[in-house]
Amino acid sequence: MGSRRAKAASPEIRVLADPEAVARAARDEVAHAILAAVGERGRCDLVLSGGSTPRRAHELLAAVELPWDRVHVFFGDERCVPPEHPDSNWHMARETLIQRARIPDANVHRIAGERDPEDAASDAENAIQEHFGLRPGDMPSFDLVLLGMGADGHTASLFPGTNALEESTRIVVANHVEKLGAWRVTMTFPVFEAAQRVLFLVTGPEKAAMVRSATVLRPGAATPPAGRVRPRGGSLVWLVDAAAATKLPTAPDGSGAPPAPSA
Ligand code: 6PG
């Protein structure tokens, strides 16, 4: 699959024709990561994103024959609602992927959105530390982190202007989001920076301006939360559809057109 190899400091951006093509590319990326991680160390530690964009990718992925019993699923964030609530990210993942792929319950590390946000964050953090055998202060290195982005540039539940943006040592924190008038529980930037690979799935014209702000670093320009996700040693790939790519700099050949969707 072609992709515009951007400068070393920037993410790899792949422009796909439409949301369905993004979902298919995401399916292939996740399947590859699972097979590689299980092949190398007998396990794949995967972080799922919330929101609606991943739904189709989950459905396609669930139909792929993979060593699902070796896959551990974590959540980049969770809304503070009960698990059966339609807004729950776990609920969406269970419906579109977990049940269909028959991922064992013991491998699904839900954030308890129904609990006090601070308690839910501490429990989720303890579960990750135990799973990875971490010493206090260490960061987990997930094999693959899926993320989305809102039109305001938030990712996971790292919203502009919220306290969690400044977190530099915790793995999971409670975060009050003024604009939503709600609490969320979210993984933090250090976790995403320690990942082997981060894959953003972003579609839709309403996100085009923010895709540019998040992927094209310009001196002096404010970087939105999604743009601050920069894996230190790992790789960063943005899968965007053509509608979300319209504001990206022109193709390398300077043709003036937005980057053409890859096959
Ligand atoms: C959440 C997600 C959030 C999401 C973006 C994009 O809990 O909502 O973690 O960061 O990825 O809001 O959402 P859509 O895919 O619905 O546009």
GROMACS .gro file of C-alpha atoms and ligand atoms in nm:
model
  280
    1MET     CA    1   0.000   0.000   0.000
    2GLY     CA    2   0.148   0.331  -0.104
    3SER     CA    3   0.204   0.593   0.155
    4ARG     CA    4   0.352   0.939   0.159
    5ARG     CA    5   0.672   0.891   0.356
    6ALA     CA    6   0.688   1.218   0.541
    7LYS     CA    7   1.003   1.363   0.695
    8ALA     CA    8   1.156   1.160   0.976
    9ALA     CA    9   1.009   1.385   1.246
   10SER     CA   10   0.657   1.360   1.105
   11PRO     CA   11   0.415   1.071   1.109
   12GLU     CA   12   0.357   0.846   0.813
   13ILE     CA   13   0.030   0.958   0.657
   14ARG     CA   14  -0.172   0.722   0.442
   15VAL     CA   15  -0.461   0.876   0.254
   16LEU     CA   16  -0.732   0.624   0.169
   17ALA     CA   17  -1.028   0.681  -0.058
   18ASP     CA   18  -1.307   0.661   0.200
   19PRO     CA   19  -1.398   0.537   0.551
   20GLU     CA   20  -1.436   0.180   0.428
   21ALA     CA   21  -1.084   0.185   0.286
   22VAL     CA   22  -0.955   0.325   0.616
   23ALA     CA   23  -1.131   0.044   0.803
   24ARG     CA   24  -0.978  -0.219   0.573
   25ALA     CA   25  -0.630  -0.071   0.611
   26ALA     CA   26  -0.674  -0.061   0.989
   27ARG     CA   27  -0.786  -0.425   0.985
   28ASP     CA   28  -0.469  -0.520   0.798
   29GLU     CA   29  -0.248  -0.314   1.031
   30VAL     CA   30  -0.395  -0.467   1.346
   31ALA     CA   31  -0.388  -0.820   1.207
   32HIS     CA   32  -0.023  -0.776   1.114
   33ALA     CA   33   0.064  -0.640   1.457
   34ILE     CA   34  -0.112  -0.929   1.630
   35LEU     CA   35   0.064  -1.194   1.421
   36ALA     CA   36   0.402  -1.026   1.469
   37ALA     CA   37   0.369  -0.981   1.845
   38VAL     CA   38   0.229  -1.330   1.908
   39GLY     CA   39   0.498  -1.476   1.682
   40GLU     CA   40   0.774  -1.292   1.868
   41ARG     CA   41   0.661  -1.323   2.228
   42GLY     CA   42   0.342  -1.525   2.240
   43ARG     CA   43   0.119  -1.229   2.318
   44CYS     CA   44  -0.013  -0.907   2.170
   45ASP     CA   45  -0.102  -0.612   2.391
   46LEU     CA   46  -0.346  -0.393   2.201
   47VAL     CA   47  -0.508  -0.064   2.299
   48LEU     CA   48  -0.846   0.011   2.139
   49SER     CA   49  -0.982   0.355   2.071
   50GLY     CA   50  -1.331   0.470   2.155
   51GLY     CA   51  -1.568   0.673   1.942
   52SER     CA   52  -1.743   0.559   1.626
   53THR     CA   53  -1.465   0.547   1.365
   54PRO     CA   54  -1.318   0.215   1.482
   55ARG     CA   55  -1.650   0.028   1.460
   56ARG     CA   56  -1.612  -0.086   1.099
   57ALA     CA   57  -1.246  -0.176   1.144
   58HIS     CA   58  -1.345  -0.389   1.446
   59GLU     CA   59  -1.614  -0.569   1.247
   60LEU     CA   60  -1.371  -0.648   0.964
   61LEU     CA   61  -1.100  -0.752   1.209
   62ALA     CA   62  -1.331  -0.988   1.396
   63ALA     CA   63  -1.370  -1.189   1.077
   64VAL     CA   64  -0.996  -1.253   1.047
   65GLU     CA   65  -0.860  -1.587   1.172
   66LEU     CA   66  -0.607  -1.474   1.437
   67PRO     CA   67  -0.468  -1.614   1.765
   68TRP     CA   68  -0.729  -1.418   1.961
   69ASP     CA   69  -0.664  -1.613   2.280
   70ARG     CA   70  -0.317  -1.451   2.282
   71VAL     CA   71  -0.448  -1.098   2.238
   72HIS     CA   72  -0.494  -0.871   2.540
   73VAL     CA   73  -0.727  -0.575   2.488
   74PHE     CA   74  -0.695  -0.249   2.677
   75PHE     CA   75  -0.877   0.081   2.632
   76GLY     CA   76  -0.718   0.418   2.561
   77ASP     CA   77  -1.000   0.581   2.747
   78GLU     CA   78  -1.349   0.526   2.881
   79ARG     CA   79  -1.651   0.736   2.947
   80CYS     CA   80  -1.776   0.744   3.308
   81VAL     CA   81  -2.088   0.541   3.238
   82PRO     CA   82  -2.195   0.183   3.319
   83PRO     CA   83  -2.062  -0.089   3.087
   84GLU     CA   84  -2.399  -0.149   2.923
   85HIS     CA   85  -2.444   0.220   2.846
   86PRO     CA   86  -2.439   0.292   2.470
   87ASP     CA   87  -2.165   0.553   2.524
   88SER     CA   88  -1.930   0.297   2.681
   89ASN     CA   89  -1.621   0.230   2.469
   90TRP     CA   90  -1.606  -0.120   2.614
   91HIS     CA   91  -1.968  -0.173   2.507
   92MET     CA   92  -1.884  -0.071   2.149
   93ALA     CA   93  -1.574  -0.293   2.141
   94ARG     CA   94  -1.761  -0.590   2.285
   95GLU     CA   95  -2.034  -0.554   2.026
   96THR     CA   96  -1.810  -0.505   1.723
   97LEU     CA   97  -1.501  -0.711   1.807
   98ILE     CA   98  -1.467  -0.886   2.144
   99GLN     CA   99  -1.774  -1.107   2.123
  100ARG     CA  100  -1.735  -1.179   1.753
  101ALA     CA  101  -1.368  -1.277   1.782
  102ARG     CA  102  -1.437  -1.460   2.108
  103ILE     CA  103  -1.154  -1.283   2.291
  104PRO     CA  104  -1.140  -1.446   2.637
  105ASP     CA  105  -1.286  -1.234   2.918
  106ALA     CA  106  -0.957  -1.262   3.108
  107ASN     CA  107  -0.785  -1.088   2.819
  108VAL     CA  108  -1.017  -0.787   2.817
  109HIS     CA  109  -0.902  -0.518   3.057
  110ARG     CA  110  -1.204  -0.293   3.093
  111ILE     CA  111  -1.186   0.047   3.259
  112ALA     CA  112  -1.468   0.051   3.516
  113GLY     CA  113  -1.654   0.356   3.392
  114GLU     CA  114  -1.929   0.294   3.644
  115ARG     CA  115  -1.695   0.359   3.938
  116ASP     CA  116  -1.551   0.675   4.087
  117PRO     CA  117  -1.320   0.808   3.810
  118GLU     CA  118  -1.011   0.822   4.031
  119ASP     CA  119  -1.070   0.469   4.158
  120ALA     CA  120  -1.133   0.344   3.804
  121ALA     CA  121  -0.809   0.507   3.686
  122SER     CA  122  -0.606   0.358   3.974
  123ASP     CA  123  -0.751   0.013   3.914
  124ALA     CA  124  -0.680   0.032   3.542
  125GLU     CA  125  -0.326   0.151   3.611
  126ASN     CA  126  -0.266  -0.129   3.864
  127ALA     CA  127  -0.395  -0.386   3.618
  128ILE     CA  128  -0.155  -0.262   3.350
  129GLN     CA  129   0.139  -0.257   3.592
  130GLU     CA  130   0.061  -0.614   3.693
  131HIS     CA  131   0.012  -0.732   3.335
  132PHE     CA  132   0.346  -0.588   3.225
  133GLY     CA  133   0.527  -0.661   3.553
  134LEU     CA  134   0.620  -0.294   3.583
  135ARG     CA  135   0.814  -0.126   3.858
  136PRO     CA  136   0.658   0.199   3.986
  137GLY     CA  137   0.733   0.474   3.736
  138ASP     CA  138   0.786   0.238   3.441
  139MET     CA  139   0.570   0.275   3.132
  140PRO     CA  140   0.407  -0.016   2.947
  141SER     CA  141   0.506  -0.064   2.585
  142PHE     CA  142   0.194  -0.170   2.399
  143ASP     CA  143   0.242  -0.346   2.068
  144LEU     CA  144  -0.020  -0.130   1.901
  145VAL     CA  145  -0.229   0.164   2.015
  146LEU     CA  146  -0.534   0.265   1.810
  147LEU     CA  147  -0.639   0.627   1.847
  148GLY     CA  148  -0.899   0.855   1.698
  149MET     CA  149  -0.922   1.232   1.695
  150GLY     CA  150  -1.204   1.473   1.752
  151ALA     CA  151  -1.251   1.786   1.541
  152ASP     CA  152  -1.113   1.980   1.840
  153GLY     CA  153  -0.791   1.780   1.825
  154HIS     CA  154  -0.852   1.562   2.131
  155THR     CA  155  -0.740   1.202   2.132
  156ALA     CA  156  -0.840   0.934   2.380
  157SER     CA  157  -0.982   1.163   2.649
  158LEU     CA  158  -0.693   1.407   2.631
  159PHE     CA  159  -0.900   1.714   2.551
  160PRO     CA  160  -0.756   2.062   2.493
  161GLY     CA  161  -0.726   2.262   2.813
  162THR     CA  162  -0.765   1.966   3.049
  163ASN     CA  163  -0.536   1.861   3.333
  164ALA     CA  164  -0.450   1.520   3.190
  165LEU     CA  165  -0.247   1.689   2.914
  166GLU     CA  166   0.020   1.770   3.171
  167GLU     CA  167   0.043   1.420   3.321
  168SER     CA  168   0.396   1.289   3.283
  169THR     CA  169   0.422   0.992   3.522
  170ARG     CA  170   0.082   0.822   3.557
  171ILE     CA  171  -0.038   0.557   3.309
  172VAL     CA  172  -0.412   0.617   3.350
  173VAL     CA  173  -0.580   0.919   3.507
  174ALA     CA  174  -0.924   1.063   3.569
  175ASN     CA  175  -0.979   1.376   3.365
  176HIS     CA  176  -1.260   1.629   3.401
  177VAL     CA  177  -1.365   1.763   3.062
  178GLU     CA  178  -1.528   2.103   3.108
  179LYS     CA  179  -1.670   2.120   2.757
  180LEU     CA  180  -1.853   1.791   2.810
  181GLY     CA  181  -1.940   1.863   3.172
  182ALA     CA  182  -1.821   1.511   3.239
  183TRP     CA  183  -1.541   1.300   3.381
  184ARG     CA  184  -1.345   1.062   3.164
  185VAL     CA  185  -1.072   0.805   3.240
  186THR     CA  186  -0.780   0.815   2.997
  187MET     CA  187  -0.436   0.682   2.923
  188THR     CA  188  -0.171   0.951   2.912
  189PHE     CA  189   0.086   1.082   2.666
  190PRO     CA  190   0.375   0.885   2.825
  191VAL     CA  191   0.192   0.561   2.748
  192PHE     CA  192   0.141   0.650   2.384
  193GLU     CA  193   0.505   0.766   2.357
  194ALA     CA  194   0.623   0.428   2.487
  195ALA     CA  195   0.417   0.227   2.234
  196GLN     CA  196   0.576   0.017   1.960
  197ARG     CA  197   0.327   0.155   1.711
  198VAL     CA  198   0.047   0.412   1.719
  199LEU     CA  199  -0.222   0.410   1.452
  200PHE     CA  200  -0.466   0.697   1.416
  201LEU     CA  201  -0.791   0.638   1.229
  202VAL     CA  202  -0.946   0.967   1.120
  203THR     CA  203  -1.218   1.027   0.863
  204GLY     CA  204  -1.451   1.306   0.759
  205PRO     CA  205  -1.423   1.660   0.624
  206GLU     CA  206  -1.492   1.814   0.963
  207LYS     CA  207  -1.151   1.689   1.082
  208ALA     CA  208  -0.945   1.806   0.785
  209ALA     CA  209  -0.815   2.126   0.944
  210MET     CA  210  -0.719   1.944   1.262
  211VAL     CA  211  -0.548   1.661   1.071
  212ARG     CA  212  -0.318   1.924   0.924
  213SER     CA  213  -0.260   2.091   1.263
  214ALA     CA  214  -0.186   1.755   1.424
  215THR     CA  215   0.046   1.615   1.158
  216VAL     CA  216   0.228   1.916   1.015
  217LEU     CA  217   0.443   2.069   1.286
  218ARG     CA  218   0.479   2.443   1.229
  219PRO     CA  219   0.706   2.653   1.453
  220GLY     CA  220   0.501   2.871   1.684
  221ALA     CA  221   0.171   2.704   1.594
  222ALA     CA  222  -0.023   2.540   1.876
  223THR     CA  223  -0.012   2.160   1.860
  224PRO     CA  224  -0.343   1.990   1.943
  225PRO     CA  225  -0.338   1.692   2.181
  226ALA     CA  226  -0.350   1.442   1.891
  227GLY     CA  227  -0.042   1.609   1.748
  228ARG     CA  228   0.147   1.560   2.072
  229VAL     CA  229   0.133   1.181   2.038
  230ARG     CA  230   0.485   1.104   1.919
  231PRO     CA  231   0.613   0.754   2.000
  232ARG     CA  232   0.974   0.786   2.111
  233GLY     CA  233   1.111   0.467   1.956
  234GLY     CA  234   0.796   0.335   1.794
  235SER     CA  235   0.620   0.419   1.471
  236LEU     CA  236   0.331   0.658   1.410
  237VAL     CA  237   0.087   0.611   1.126
  238TRP     CA  238  -0.219   0.817   1.038
  239LEU     CA  239  -0.484   0.645   0.830
  240VAL     CA  240  -0.706   0.921   0.695
  241ASP     CA  241  -0.968   0.926   0.424
  242ALA     CA  242  -0.955   1.175   0.135
  243ALA     CA  243  -1.219   1.394   0.300
  244ALA     CA  244  -0.999   1.439   0.608
  245ALA     CA  245  -0.686   1.494   0.397
  246THR     CA  246  -0.793   1.799   0.200
  247LYS     CA  247  -0.592   2.042   0.410
  248LEU     CA  248  -0.268   1.848   0.406
  249PRO     CA  249   0.029   2.003   0.227
  250THR     CA  250   0.039   1.923  -0.143
  251ALA     CA  251   0.179   1.596  -0.265
  252PRO     CA  252   0.561   1.572  -0.270
  253ASP     CA  253   0.571   1.640  -0.641
  254GLY     CA  254   0.435   1.986  -0.566
  255SER     CA  255   0.143   1.924  -0.797
  256GLY     CA  256  -0.072   2.139  -0.572
  257ALA     CA  257  -0.329   1.867  -0.528
  258PRO     CA  258  -0.388   1.711  -0.188
  259PRO     CA  259  -0.214   1.377  -0.158
  260ALA     CA  260  -0.387   1.120  -0.374
  261PRO     CA  261  -0.555   0.834  -0.191
  262SER     CA  262  -0.337   0.523  -0.193
  263ALA     CA  263  -0.474   0.201  -0.339
  2646PG     C1  264  -1.371   0.854   2.278
  2646PG     C2  265  -1.245   0.839   2.197
  2646PG     C3  266  -1.215   0.968   2.129
  2646PG     C4  267  -1.249   0.946   1.982
  2646PG     C5  268  -1.266   1.077   1.911
  2646PG     C6  269  -1.314   1.054   1.768
  2646PG     O1  270  -1.381   0.795   2.386
  2646PG     O2  271  -1.461   0.920   2.225
  2646PG     O3  272  -1.144   0.784   2.262
  2646PG     O4  273  -1.083   1.012   2.142
  2646PG     O5  274  -1.146   0.868   1.922
  2646PG     O6  275  -1.362   1.153   1.981
  2646PG     O7  276  -1.442   0.997   1.775
  2646PG     P1  277  -1.518   0.949   1.643
  2646PG     O8  278  -1.444   0.830   1.591
  2646PG     O9  279  -1.657   0.913   1.691
  2646PG    O10  280  -1.516   1.066   1.546
   0.00000   0.00000   0.00000
